[in-house]
Coordinates of C-alpha atoms and ligand atoms in Angstrom, one line a residue:
Chain A
M1 CA -4.6 131.4 -100.5
Q2 CA -3.8 132.5 -104.0
T3 CA -3.2 129.8 -106.5
E4 CA 0.4 130.2 -107.5
T5 CA 0.5 129.7 -111.2
L6 CA 3.8 128.5 -112.3
A7 CA 2.8 128.3 -116.0
P8 CA 0.0 130.0 -117.7
P9 CA -3.1 127.8 -117.2
E10 CA -3.4 127.1 -121.0
R11 CA 0.0 125.5 -121.1
S12 CA 1.7 124.0 -124.1
V13 CA 2.7 120.9 -122.3
S14 CA -0.6 119.2 -122.1
T15 CA -1.3 117.7 -125.5
G16 CA -3.7 120.0 -127.0
G17 CA -6.9 118.0 -126.6
K18 CA -10.3 119.2 -125.4
P19 CA -10.9 119.2 -121.7
V20 CA -12.2 115.9 -120.4
I21 CA -12.5 116.8 -116.6
V22 CA -13.7 120.2 -115.8
A23 CA -14.2 120.8 -112.1
E24 CA -15.1 124.1 -110.7
G25 CA -15.2 125.2 -107.0
L26 CA -15.6 121.7 -105.5
V27 CA -16.4 121.8 -101.8
K28 CA -16.8 118.8 -99.7
I29 CA -17.3 118.8 -96.0
Y30 CA -17.5 115.6 -93.9
R31 CA -19.8 116.1 -91.0
G32 CA -19.3 113.9 -88.0
R33 CA -21.3 114.3 -84.7
K34 CA -19.0 116.9 -83.3
T35 CA -16.5 117.4 -86.0
E36 CA -16.4 119.0 -89.4
V37 CA -13.7 118.4 -91.9
R38 CA -13.5 120.7 -94.9
A39 CA -11.9 118.1 -97.3
L40 CA -12.3 120.1 -100.4
D41 CA -12.4 123.9 -100.3
G42 CA -13.0 125.2 -103.7
L43 CA -11.0 122.8 -105.8
D44 CA -10.7 123.6 -109.6
L45 CA -9.3 121.1 -112.0
T46 CA -9.0 120.7 -115.8
V47 CA -7.6 117.6 -117.5
N48 CA -7.3 117.7 -121.3
E49 CA -7.9 114.7 -123.6
G50 CA -4.8 112.6 -124.0
S51 CA -2.9 114.2 -121.2
V52 CA -1.8 113.0 -117.8
L53 CA -2.4 115.1 -114.8
G54 CA -0.8 114.2 -111.4
L55 CA -2.7 115.5 -108.4
L56 CA 0.1 115.9 -105.9
G57 CA -0.4 116.4 -102.2
P58 CA 0.3 115.1 -98.7
N59 CA -1.8 112.7 -96.8
G60 CA -5.2 114.3 -95.9
A61 CA -4.9 117.0 -98.6
G62 CA -8.2 116.0 -100.3
K63 CA -7.0 113.9 -103.2
T64 CA -9.1 110.8 -102.6
T65 CA -12.1 113.0 -101.9
A66 CA -11.6 114.9 -105.3
V67 CA -11.2 111.6 -107.1
R68 CA -14.3 110.1 -105.6
I69 CA -16.4 113.0 -106.6
L70 CA -15.1 112.9 -110.2
T71 CA -15.7 109.2 -110.5
T72 CA -19.4 109.5 -109.2
L73 CA -18.7 107.9 -105.8
L74 CA -19.3 110.9 -103.8
Q75 CA -21.4 114.0 -104.1
A76 CA -19.8 117.4 -103.6
D77 CA -21.5 119.9 -101.3
A78 CA -20.9 122.8 -103.7
G79 CA -19.3 123.3 -107.0
H80 CA -19.7 121.5 -110.3
A81 CA -17.9 118.9 -112.2
T82 CA -18.3 117.4 -115.7
V83 CA -16.4 114.5 -117.3
F84 CA -16.7 114.2 -121.1
G85 CA -19.3 116.8 -120.8
L86 CA -21.4 114.6 -118.5
D87 CA -22.5 115.8 -115.1
V88 CA -20.9 113.7 -112.4
V89 CA -24.2 113.6 -110.4
K90 CA -26.9 113.8 -113.1
D91 CA -25.3 111.7 -115.8
A92 CA -23.4 109.5 -113.3
Q93 CA -24.7 106.2 -114.8
R94 CA -23.7 107.1 -118.4
L95 CA -20.4 108.4 -117.2
R96 CA -19.5 105.1 -115.5
S97 CA -19.2 103.3 -118.7
L98 CA -16.6 105.7 -119.9
I99 CA -14.2 105.8 -116.8
G100 CA -12.0 103.2 -115.2
V101 CA -11.2 103.7 -111.5
S102 CA -8.6 102.2 -109.4
G103 CA -8.8 103.3 -105.8
Q104 CA -6.3 103.6 -102.9
Y105 CA -6.8 99.9 -102.0
A106 CA -6.6 97.0 -104.4
A107 CA -10.3 96.5 -104.6
V108 CA -10.4 93.0 -106.0
D109 CA -12.3 90.0 -104.6
E110 CA -9.4 88.1 -102.9
H111 CA -11.3 84.8 -103.0
L112 CA -11.8 84.9 -106.7
T113 CA -8.9 84.2 -109.2
G114 CA -7.5 87.0 -111.2
R115 CA -9.4 85.7 -114.3
E116 CA -12.7 85.5 -112.3
N117 CA -12.2 89.0 -111.0
L118 CA -11.6 90.4 -114.5
I119 CA -14.5 88.5 -116.0
L120 CA -16.8 89.7 -113.3
F121 CA -15.8 93.3 -113.7
G122 CA -16.0 93.0 -117.5
R123 CA -19.6 91.6 -117.3
L124 CA -20.6 94.3 -115.0
Y125 CA -19.2 96.8 -117.5
Q126 CA -21.9 95.2 -119.7
L127 CA -19.6 93.2 -121.9
T128 CA -21.0 90.0 -123.1
K129 CA -19.8 86.7 -121.6
H130 CA -17.7 86.0 -124.6
D131 CA -16.1 89.5 -124.7
A132 CA -15.5 89.6 -121.1
A133 CA -13.5 86.3 -121.3
I134 CA -11.5 87.5 -124.2
R135 CA -10.8 90.7 -122.5
A136 CA -9.7 89.0 -119.3
V137 CA -7.1 87.0 -121.3
E138 CA -5.8 90.1 -122.9
L139 CA -5.5 92.0 -119.7
L140 CA -3.8 89.1 -117.9
E141 CA -1.3 88.9 -120.7
Q142 CA -0.6 92.7 -120.6
F143 CA -0.2 92.9 -116.8
E144 CA 1.9 89.7 -116.6
L145 CA -0.6 87.8 -114.6
T146 CA -1.2 84.9 -117.1
E147 CA 0.6 82.4 -114.9
A148 CA -1.3 83.4 -111.8
A149 CA -4.6 83.8 -113.7
D150 CA -6.3 80.9 -112.0
R151 CA -5.0 81.4 -108.5
P152 CA -7.2 83.2 -105.9
A153 CA -6.0 86.8 -105.7
K154 CA -5.3 86.2 -102.0
T155 CA -2.2 84.5 -103.0
Y156 CA -0.9 87.4 -105.0
S157 CA 1.9 89.7 -103.9
G158 CA 1.1 93.4 -103.2
G159 CA 2.4 94.4 -106.7
M160 CA 0.4 91.7 -108.5
R161 CA -2.8 92.8 -106.7
R162 CA -2.2 96.3 -107.7
R163 CA -1.7 95.3 -111.3
L164 CA -4.9 93.2 -111.1
D165 CA -6.7 96.1 -109.7
L166 CA -5.5 98.3 -112.5
A167 CA -6.4 95.7 -115.1
S168 CA -9.9 95.6 -113.5
A169 CA -10.2 99.2 -114.1
L170 CA -9.4 98.7 -117.8
T171 CA -11.9 95.8 -118.6
G172 CA -14.4 98.3 -120.1
R173 CA -11.7 100.1 -122.2
P174 CA -12.3 103.3 -120.4
R175 CA -11.5 106.5 -122.1
L176 CA -10.5 108.2 -118.8
L177 CA -8.5 106.3 -116.2
V178 CA -8.4 107.5 -112.7
L179 CA -5.8 106.2 -110.2
D180 CA -5.7 107.0 -106.6
E181 CA -2.2 106.6 -105.2
P182 CA -1.4 103.6 -107.5
T183 CA 1.9 102.7 -105.9
T184 CA 1.5 103.6 -102.2
G185 CA 2.6 100.8 -100.1
L186 CA 4.4 99.0 -102.9
D187 CA 8.1 98.0 -102.7
P188 CA 10.4 99.9 -105.1
R189 CA 10.5 97.1 -107.6
S190 CA 6.8 96.6 -107.8
R191 CA 6.5 100.4 -108.0
I192 CA 8.6 100.5 -111.1
G193 CA 6.5 97.7 -112.6
M194 CA 3.4 99.6 -111.9
W195 CA 4.8 102.7 -113.5
E196 CA 5.7 100.7 -116.6
A197 CA 2.1 99.4 -116.7
I198 CA 0.7 103.0 -116.4
R199 CA 3.1 104.4 -119.0
E200 CA 1.9 101.7 -121.3
R201 CA -1.7 103.0 -121.0
V202 CA -0.5 106.5 -121.6
R203 CA 1.3 105.4 -124.8
A204 CA -1.9 103.8 -125.9
G205 CA -3.6 107.3 -125.6
A206 CA -5.5 107.1 -122.3
T207 CA -6.3 110.3 -120.5
L208 CA -5.2 109.9 -117.0
L209 CA -5.8 111.5 -113.6
L210 CA -3.5 110.2 -111.0
T211 CA -2.9 111.2 -107.4
T212 CA 0.3 110.7 -105.5
Q213 CA 2.2 111.8 -102.5
Y214 CA 5.5 111.6 -104.4
L215 CA 7.0 114.3 -106.5
E216 CA 9.1 111.7 -108.2
E217 CA 6.1 109.7 -109.2
A218 CA 4.3 112.7 -110.6
D219 CA 7.5 113.6 -112.4
E220 CA 7.8 110.0 -113.9
L221 CA 4.2 109.8 -115.1
A222 CA 2.5 113.1 -115.5
D223 CA 2.6 115.9 -118.1
S224 CA 1.5 118.3 -115.6
I225 CA 1.1 118.5 -111.9
A226 CA -1.5 120.2 -109.7
V227 CA -0.3 120.6 -106.1
V228 CA -3.2 120.3 -103.7
D229 CA -3.3 121.3 -100.0
H230 CA -6.1 121.7 -97.6
G231 CA -8.6 121.0 -100.3
R232 CA -7.3 123.5 -102.8
I233 CA -4.9 123.6 -105.8
I234 CA -2.1 125.7 -104.6
A235 CA 0.1 125.3 -107.7
R236 CA 0.1 124.1 -111.2
G237 CA 2.8 123.4 -113.7
T238 CA 5.1 120.7 -115.2
A239 CA 7.4 118.8 -112.9
D240 CA 10.4 120.8 -114.3
Q241 CA 8.7 124.2 -113.6
L242 CA 7.9 123.0 -110.0
K243 CA 11.5 121.8 -109.5
S244 CA 13.1 124.7 -111.0
Q245 CA 11.0 126.9 -108.8
I246 CA 12.3 125.2 -105.7
G247 CA 15.8 125.3 -107.0
G248 CA 16.5 121.8 -108.2
E249 CA 18.8 119.5 -106.3
R250 CA 20.2 120.4 -102.9
I251 CA 23.0 119.3 -100.6
E252 CA 22.2 118.0 -97.2
V253 CA 24.7 118.0 -94.5
I254 CA 24.4 116.5 -91.1
V255 CA 27.0 117.8 -88.7
H256 CA 28.3 115.7 -85.8
R257 CA 28.2 118.5 -83.2
R258 CA 25.3 120.8 -82.8
S259 CA 27.6 123.6 -81.8
D260 CA 29.0 123.5 -85.3
L261 CA 25.8 124.4 -86.9
D262 CA 26.2 128.1 -86.8
R263 CA 29.8 128.0 -88.2
T264 CA 28.8 125.6 -90.9
R265 CA 25.9 127.9 -92.0
A266 CA 28.2 130.8 -92.2
L267 CA 30.7 128.9 -94.2
L268 CA 28.2 127.8 -96.8
G269 CA 26.7 131.2 -96.9
G270 CA 23.7 132.5 -98.8
E271 CA 20.1 133.1 -97.9
E272 CA 18.9 129.7 -99.3
V273 CA 20.5 127.8 -96.5
S274 CA 18.0 126.1 -94.2
V275 CA 18.9 124.7 -90.9
H276 CA 17.2 122.0 -89.0
D277 CA 18.4 122.4 -85.4
H278 CA 17.1 119.3 -84.0
L279 CA 18.4 117.0 -86.7
R280 CA 21.7 119.0 -86.9
R281 CA 20.9 119.2 -90.7
I282 CA 21.8 122.0 -93.0
T283 CA 20.3 122.1 -96.5
I284 CA 21.8 124.3 -99.4
P285 CA 20.9 124.5 -103.0
A286 CA 23.3 122.5 -105.3
S287 CA 23.4 124.6 -108.3
G288 CA 26.7 123.0 -109.3
G289 CA 25.5 119.5 -108.6
A290 CA 28.3 117.0 -107.7
Q291 CA 31.0 119.7 -108.2
R292 CA 29.5 121.8 -105.4
L293 CA 29.2 118.7 -103.2
V294 CA 32.9 118.1 -103.5
E295 CA 33.5 121.8 -102.7
V296 CA 31.5 121.6 -99.6
V297 CA 33.2 118.5 -98.3
R298 CA 36.6 120.2 -98.8
V299 CA 35.6 123.4 -97.1
L300 CA 34.1 121.6 -94.1
G301 CA 37.2 119.3 -93.9
D302 CA 39.5 122.3 -94.0
E303 CA 37.6 123.9 -91.1
G304 CA 37.7 120.7 -89.1
I305 CA 33.9 120.3 -88.9
E306 CA 33.0 116.7 -88.3
I307 CA 30.1 115.4 -90.4
D308 CA 27.8 112.4 -89.9
D309 CA 26.3 112.5 -93.4
I310 CA 26.4 114.4 -96.6
G311 CA 24.6 113.9 -99.9
L312 CA 22.9 115.3 -102.9
R313 CA 19.1 115.1 -102.6
R314 CA 16.5 115.5 -105.3
P315 CA 13.6 117.8 -104.4
T316 CA 10.6 116.1 -102.9
L317 CA 7.1 117.0 -102.2
D318 CA 8.3 118.3 -98.8
D319 CA 10.5 120.9 -100.5
V320 CA 7.7 121.9 -102.9
F321 CA 5.5 122.4 -99.9
L322 CA 8.0 124.3 -97.9
K323 CA 8.5 126.7 -100.7
L324 CA 4.7 127.1 -101.5
T325 CA 3.3 127.2 -98.1
G326 CA 6.2 128.1 -95.9
R327 CA 5.5 125.0 -93.8
A328 CA 6.5 121.3 -94.0
T329 CA 4.0 118.6 -95.0
E330 CA 2.2 117.3 -92.0
N331 CA 2.3 113.6 -92.7
N332 CA 6.0 112.9 -92.2
D333 CA 5.9 111.9 -88.5
E334 CA 2.7 110.0 -88.8
S335 CA 3.0 106.5 -90.1
G336 CA 0.3 107.7 -92.5
D337 CA -3.0 105.8 -92.7
D338 CA -2.8 105.7 -96.4
A339 CA 0.6 104.2 -96.8
G340 CA -0.3 101.7 -94.1
E341 CA -3.4 100.4 -95.8
G342 CA -1.6 99.6 -99.0
K343 CA 0.6 97.1 -97.3
Q344 CA -2.0 94.5 -96.7
P345 CA -0.5 91.2 -97.6
Chain B
M1 CA -16.8 114.4 -128.0
S2 CA -20.4 115.0 -127.2
A3 CA -22.4 113.2 -124.4
G4 CA -24.9 112.2 -127.1
T5 CA -22.7 109.5 -128.5
V6 CA -22.2 107.8 -125.2
P7 CA -23.9 104.4 -125.2
V8 CA -26.2 104.0 -122.2
A9 CA -25.6 100.8 -120.4
G10 CA -28.7 98.5 -120.9
G11 CA -30.7 99.6 -118.0
G12 CA -34.1 98.3 -116.9
L13 CA -35.2 95.1 -115.4
K14 CA -33.1 92.7 -117.6
Q15 CA -29.8 94.4 -116.6
A16 CA -31.0 94.4 -112.9
V17 CA -31.5 90.6 -113.1
T18 CA -28.3 89.9 -115.0
D19 CA -26.2 92.0 -112.7
G20 CA -27.9 90.6 -109.6
W21 CA -27.0 87.1 -110.7
L22 CA -23.5 88.1 -111.4
I23 CA -23.1 89.4 -107.8
A24 CA -24.8 86.2 -106.5
W25 CA -22.5 84.2 -108.6
R26 CA -19.5 86.0 -107.1
H27 CA -20.6 85.1 -103.5
L28 CA -21.3 81.5 -104.5
K29 CA -17.8 81.2 -106.0
R30 CA -16.4 82.5 -102.7
V31 CA -18.2 79.7 -100.8
S32 CA -16.3 77.1 -102.8
R33 CA -13.1 79.0 -102.0
I34 CA -13.7 79.1 -98.3
P35 CA -15.7 76.0 -97.6
E36 CA -14.6 76.0 -94.0
L37 CA -17.1 78.9 -93.4
A38 CA -20.1 76.8 -94.5
I39 CA -18.6 73.7 -92.7
M40 CA -18.3 75.7 -89.5
M41 CA -21.8 76.9 -89.7
I42 CA -23.1 73.3 -90.1
I43 CA -20.9 72.0 -87.4
Q44 CA -22.2 74.8 -85.0
S45 CA -25.7 73.8 -85.7
I46 CA -24.9 70.1 -85.2
M47 CA -23.2 71.1 -81.9
F48 CA -26.4 72.7 -80.8
V49 CA -28.3 69.5 -81.7
L50 CA -26.0 67.4 -79.8
L51 CA -25.9 69.6 -76.8
F52 CA -29.6 69.9 -76.5
A53 CA -30.6 66.4 -77.7
F54 CA -28.1 64.5 -75.6
V55 CA -27.0 66.8 -72.8
F56 CA -30.0 68.9 -71.8
G57 CA -32.6 67.0 -73.7
G58 CA -33.4 64.5 -71.0
A59 CA -34.0 67.3 -68.5
I60 CA -36.5 69.2 -70.7
P61 CA -40.0 67.6 -70.4
L62 CA -42.4 68.5 -73.3
P63 CA -45.9 69.4 -72.0
G64 CA -48.2 67.0 -74.0
G65 CA -45.4 64.6 -74.6
G66 CA -43.6 63.7 -77.9
S67 CA -40.0 63.3 -79.0
Y68 CA -37.7 66.0 -77.8
R69 CA -35.6 65.7 -80.9
E70 CA -38.5 66.2 -83.2
F71 CA -39.3 69.3 -81.1
L72 CA -35.7 70.5 -81.2
L73 CA -34.8 70.2 -84.8
P74 CA -37.2 72.8 -86.2
G75 CA -35.8 75.2 -83.5
I76 CA -32.3 74.5 -84.8
Y77 CA -33.3 75.2 -88.4
A78 CA -34.8 78.5 -87.3
Q79 CA -31.9 79.4 -85.2
T80 CA -29.3 78.6 -88.0
I81 CA -31.2 80.9 -90.3
V82 CA -31.4 83.7 -87.9
F83 CA -27.7 83.5 -87.1
A84 CA -27.0 83.7 -90.8
S85 CA -27.9 87.4 -90.9
S86 CA -24.7 88.2 -89.0
I87 CA -22.8 86.5 -91.8
T88 CA -24.5 88.8 -94.3
A89 CA -23.6 91.8 -92.1
V90 CA -19.9 90.8 -91.8
G91 CA -19.7 90.1 -95.6
M92 CA -21.1 93.6 -96.3
V93 CA -18.7 95.4 -93.9
D94 CA -15.9 93.5 -95.6
D95 CA -16.9 94.5 -99.1
V96 CA -17.1 98.2 -97.9
S97 CA -13.8 98.2 -96.0
K98 CA -12.0 96.4 -98.8
G99 CA -13.2 99.0 -101.4
L100 CA -15.1 96.4 -103.4
L101 CA -18.3 98.2 -103.0
D102 CA -16.7 101.4 -104.4
R103 CA -15.5 99.4 -107.3
F104 CA -19.0 98.1 -107.9
R105 CA -20.4 101.6 -107.5
S106 CA -18.0 102.9 -110.1
L107 CA -19.2 100.4 -112.7
P108 CA -22.1 101.0 -115.1
M109 CA -24.0 98.1 -113.5
A110 CA -27.6 98.0 -112.2
R111 CA -27.7 100.0 -108.9
S112 CA -29.8 97.4 -107.2
A113 CA -27.5 94.4 -108.0
V114 CA -25.2 94.7 -105.2
L115 CA -27.9 94.3 -102.6
S116 CA -30.3 92.0 -104.6
G117 CA -27.3 89.8 -105.5
R118 CA -26.4 89.4 -101.9
A119 CA -30.0 88.6 -101.0
I120 CA -30.3 86.0 -103.8
F121 CA -27.0 84.4 -102.7
D122 CA -28.3 84.2 -99.1
L123 CA -31.3 82.4 -100.2
I124 CA -29.4 79.8 -102.2
Y125 CA -26.7 79.4 -99.6
Q126 CA -29.1 79.0 -96.7
F127 CA -31.2 76.6 -98.7
G128 CA -28.0 74.4 -99.2
I129 CA -27.2 74.7 -95.4
L130 CA -30.8 73.8 -94.6
I131 CA -30.8 70.6 -96.7
V132 CA -27.6 69.4 -95.1
L133 CA -29.1 70.2 -91.5
M134 CA -32.4 68.4 -92.4
A135 CA -30.5 65.3 -93.6
S136 CA -28.5 65.4 -90.3
G137 CA -31.7 65.9 -88.3
Y138 CA -33.2 63.0 -90.1
A139 CA -30.2 60.8 -89.0
V140 CA -30.7 61.7 -85.3
G141 CA -34.5 60.9 -85.3
W142 CA -36.2 63.9 -86.6
A143 CA -38.9 63.5 -89.3
W144 CA -41.8 65.3 -90.8
H145 CA -45.2 63.7 -90.8
D146 CA -47.7 65.8 -92.7
G147 CA -47.0 65.2 -96.4
F148 CA -44.6 66.6 -99.0
G149 CA -46.8 69.7 -99.6
N150 CA -46.3 70.8 -95.9
L151 CA -42.6 69.9 -96.0
L152 CA -42.2 72.3 -99.0
A153 CA -44.4 74.9 -97.3
G154 CA -42.1 74.8 -94.2
I155 CA -39.0 75.1 -96.3
G156 CA -40.7 78.0 -98.2
L157 CA -41.4 79.8 -95.0
L158 CA -37.9 79.3 -93.8
L159 CA -36.6 80.8 -97.0
L160 CA -38.9 83.7 -96.8
F161 CA -37.5 84.3 -93.4
V162 CA -34.0 84.1 -94.8
F163 CA -34.8 86.8 -97.3
A164 CA -36.1 89.1 -94.6
M165 CA -33.0 88.4 -92.3
S166 CA -30.7 89.0 -95.2
W167 CA -32.0 92.7 -95.4
V168 CA -31.5 93.0 -91.7
G169 CA -27.9 91.8 -92.3
I170 CA -27.4 94.2 -95.2
W171 CA -28.6 97.1 -93.1
I172 CA -26.4 96.2 -90.2
G173 CA -23.4 95.6 -92.4
L174 CA -23.7 99.0 -94.1
S175 CA -24.2 100.8 -90.8
M176 CA -21.1 99.4 -89.2
R177 CA -17.5 100.3 -89.8
T178 CA -15.7 97.2 -88.7
V179 CA -16.2 93.5 -89.1
E180 CA -15.9 93.2 -85.3
S181 CA -18.7 95.7 -84.6
A182 CA -20.9 94.0 -87.1
Q183 CA -20.3 90.6 -85.4
Q184 CA -21.0 92.3 -82.0
V185 CA -24.2 93.8 -83.1
G186 CA -25.4 90.5 -84.7
F187 CA -24.5 88.7 -81.5
T188 CA -26.2 91.1 -79.1
V189 CA -29.5 91.2 -81.1
I190 CA -29.5 87.6 -82.3
F191 CA -28.6 85.8 -79.1
P192 CA -31.5 87.0 -76.9
L193 CA -33.9 86.5 -79.9
T194 CA -32.9 82.8 -80.4
F195 CA -32.6 81.9 -76.7
I196 CA -35.6 83.7 -75.4
S197 CA -37.7 81.7 -77.8
N198 CA -39.3 78.2 -78.0
A199 CA -36.5 77.0 -80.2
F200 CA -34.9 74.8 -77.5
V201 CA -37.3 74.7 -74.6
P202 CA -41.1 74.8 -74.3
L203 CA -42.3 78.2 -73.4
A204 CA -44.2 76.9 -70.4
S205 CA -40.7 76.5 -68.7
L206 CA -40.0 80.3 -69.0
P207 CA -40.8 82.7 -66.1
S208 CA -44.1 84.4 -66.8
W209 CA -42.8 87.9 -67.2
L210 CA -40.5 86.7 -70.0
R211 CA -43.3 84.7 -71.8
P212 CA -45.0 87.5 -73.8
F213 CA -41.7 88.4 -75.4
A214 CA -40.9 84.8 -76.2
E215 CA -44.3 84.2 -77.6
W216 CA -44.4 87.1 -80.0
N217 CA -40.7 86.7 -80.8
P218 CA -40.4 86.0 -84.6
V219 CA -38.0 83.2 -83.9
S220 CA -40.7 81.4 -81.8
T221 CA -43.4 81.9 -84.4
L222 CA -41.2 80.6 -87.1
T223 CA -40.3 77.6 -85.1
S224 CA -43.9 76.9 -84.2
S225 CA -44.9 77.3 -87.7
I226 CA -42.6 74.6 -89.0
R227 CA -43.4 72.3 -86.1
E228 CA -47.0 72.7 -86.9
L229 CA -46.6 72.3 -90.7
W230 CA -44.4 69.2 -90.3
G231 CA -46.4 67.5 -87.5
N232 CA -43.6 67.9 -84.8
P233 CA -44.5 68.4 -81.2
N234 CA -45.5 72.0 -80.7
P235 CA -46.6 72.8 -77.2
Y236 CA -47.6 76.3 -76.3
A237 CA -48.0 78.1 -73.0
T238 CA -50.8 80.6 -73.6
E239 CA -53.6 80.7 -76.1
N240 CA -53.1 83.8 -78.1
F241 CA -52.6 85.0 -81.7
P242 CA -49.1 83.9 -82.2
S243 CA -49.7 80.4 -80.7
E244 CA -52.8 79.8 -82.6
H245 CA -51.8 81.3 -85.9
P246 CA -47.9 80.9 -86.0
V247 CA -47.7 80.8 -89.8
V248 CA -49.8 84.0 -90.2
M249 CA -47.9 85.7 -87.5
T250 CA -44.6 84.6 -89.1
L251 CA -45.7 86.0 -92.5
I252 CA -46.6 89.2 -90.7
W253 CA -43.2 89.4 -89.1
I254 CA -41.5 88.8 -92.5
G255 CA -43.5 91.5 -94.1
I256 CA -42.6 93.9 -91.3
M257 CA -38.9 93.1 -91.4
I258 CA -38.7 93.6 -95.2
A259 CA -40.8 96.7 -95.0
I260 CA -38.5 98.2 -92.4
F261 CA -35.0 96.9 -93.3
A262 CA -35.1 96.8 -97.2
P263 CA -35.7 100.5 -97.4
L264 CA -33.2 101.2 -94.6
G265 CA -30.6 99.2 -96.4
V266 CA -31.2 100.7 -99.7
R267 CA -31.0 104.1 -98.1
K268 CA -27.7 103.3 -96.4
Y269 CA -26.4 102.1 -99.8
R270 CA -27.4 105.3 -101.5
N271 CA -25.9 107.3 -98.7
L272 CA -22.5 105.8 -99.3
S273 CA -22.1 108.7 -101.8
R274 CA -22.9 111.4 -99.2
Ligands
LIG401 N1 -15.3 109.6 -94.6 C1 -14.7 110.6 -94.0 N2 -15.3 111.2 -92.9 C2 -14.7 112.2 -92.3 N3 -13.4 112.8 -92.7 C3 -12.9 112.3 -93.8 C4 -13.5 111.2 -94.5 N4 -12.7 110.9 -95.7 C5 -11.7 111.8 -95.6 N5 -11.8 112.6 -94.5 C6 -10.9 113.8 -94.2 O1 -10.9 114.6 -95.3 C7 -9.6 115.1 -95.5 C8 -9.1 114.8 -96.9 O2 -9.1 113.4 -97.0 P1 -8.7 112.6 -98.3 O3 -9.5 113.1 -99.4 O4 -8.7 111.2 -98.1 O5 -7.2 113.1 -98.5 P2 -6.0 112.4 -99.3 O6 -6.5 111.3 -100.2 O7 -5.3 113.4 -100.0 O8 -5.0 111.8 -98.2 C9 -8.7 114.5 -94.4 O9 -8.6 115.4 -93.4 C10 -9.5 113.3 -94.0 O10 -9.2 112.9 -92.6
LIG402 MG1 -6.2 109.4 -100.3

């Protein structure tokens, strides 16, 4: 599949730094006894110094695999990647002191206190005892964990654990921060707290690679977005470019009687109308925003078409996907392994 | 920026030792947070003592005489240590599945420290458990008779065995995907090893087809070794190498286990990045 470049690759949005991550043609195949999963299929990626790249893709797209290769945890079968000019395989050990990684699960020792976790990781980042203790206090403060500092992490809420995990990734003052689905499984409030914590890092000048399944999250945090599907980048651009490409907001109508679907479609007109038969749902672009919504309600009311639900909806990853690949994301109906894992108490 | 300016993390033996201790420290801290695990382990061993000393003990005659309790306790010490490897395995699986091992592997720490730290911890932890058990054993009538040097030699041998079992546990832990399967493997391997041995009954009472296995079984040779070192009753069924040189045989077993399972464990650990 051709990469659909929404913006010229050397885009103006990414603050003009030098490339920090350069990955070319990464291939990773997981081989089981009988199965073979091509998790990465020639993935190319560049992240510039001081910028935030959002790697956006549905469950199973290959985000975690890519992140694990870039953070020295996994070796690619083909392709090549450097971070800060260091080869992720040959110079792995040197690279590790420059990066901070926070994986898909809050990887902290739940029986240690928040402070003990941070001191342990700081020491393993090769800080001295003294420096590790001071750094722990700083980070606990920054992530609003001071009060819970001396409680075992087991007693933390999901949001607190994620914050502790992010703080752990920062103990060594890394120059590149890599976050794999930092808010998956969090409730909306914790998610916003986490966003704030991440934005804080960005303001402090960190270079950031983050993966997410939510267009909204990439939009909130990233300067530019790379959409990944089946182990390849299928589109690149800013959130605005992606959204304008899929036509911004849309109106979603759910009619009461399925037999009304065709009539409704005809009334609302245009090629851009998409109909979901089973859900009795019709989606149209809402170029006029709320004004258009009022219009639609009036037209349908005049025609006596009963509706169950109507609303303005912001574009989601699903819409991006539908547009780019002509098919819906596959992880909607599954409960989603990834989302589930994050919900551990 | 150029790679040349990147500070290289310490490296070398000093870092390996420091980082290994940090990991061991982490495991030790955990013990104080979940004391029930250690307590359960001790209670389990005491249950075995009670069961065999008071329930079955009367029905188990020792060829050559002697106190059954003095015979039993070294078996309990050996059994406890062998069971401990399944705790190591479960701990390893847990660290992998919770993503902690990934975190460690993403840090600029000594590569060896995750495994060596675990092994160091196992030594310290099992030493603590052993002391408690020996004190309890003393209370129910077990004692050693052949001097302080031999007492220490026995403890030393038990700890060497702990070290070897810890590598077995590490390998099992890194090979399994779930805590349950690690427990299951531990159980299916450890159970026959400890029960088809001389830990609880003299080997003369076993059917003859089972005896060779029981005689060469490392749990038997370990148990015989400490009985011999501590002057506790140590009857044997057949005159052969393991019954005549239990300490040597046990050292050989320890060597074999480390030679096989340490490289296997290290390879599994390296292959996490495959
Ligand atoms: N250890 C593994 N063994 C086999 N298949 C795997 C393994 N890890 C991931 N996969 C598969 O590789 C694909 C990409 O997975 P992943 O990188 O985790 O995607 P994402 O993080 O985007 O959800 C998926 O099909 C997944 O099932
Ligand atoms: Mg993932």
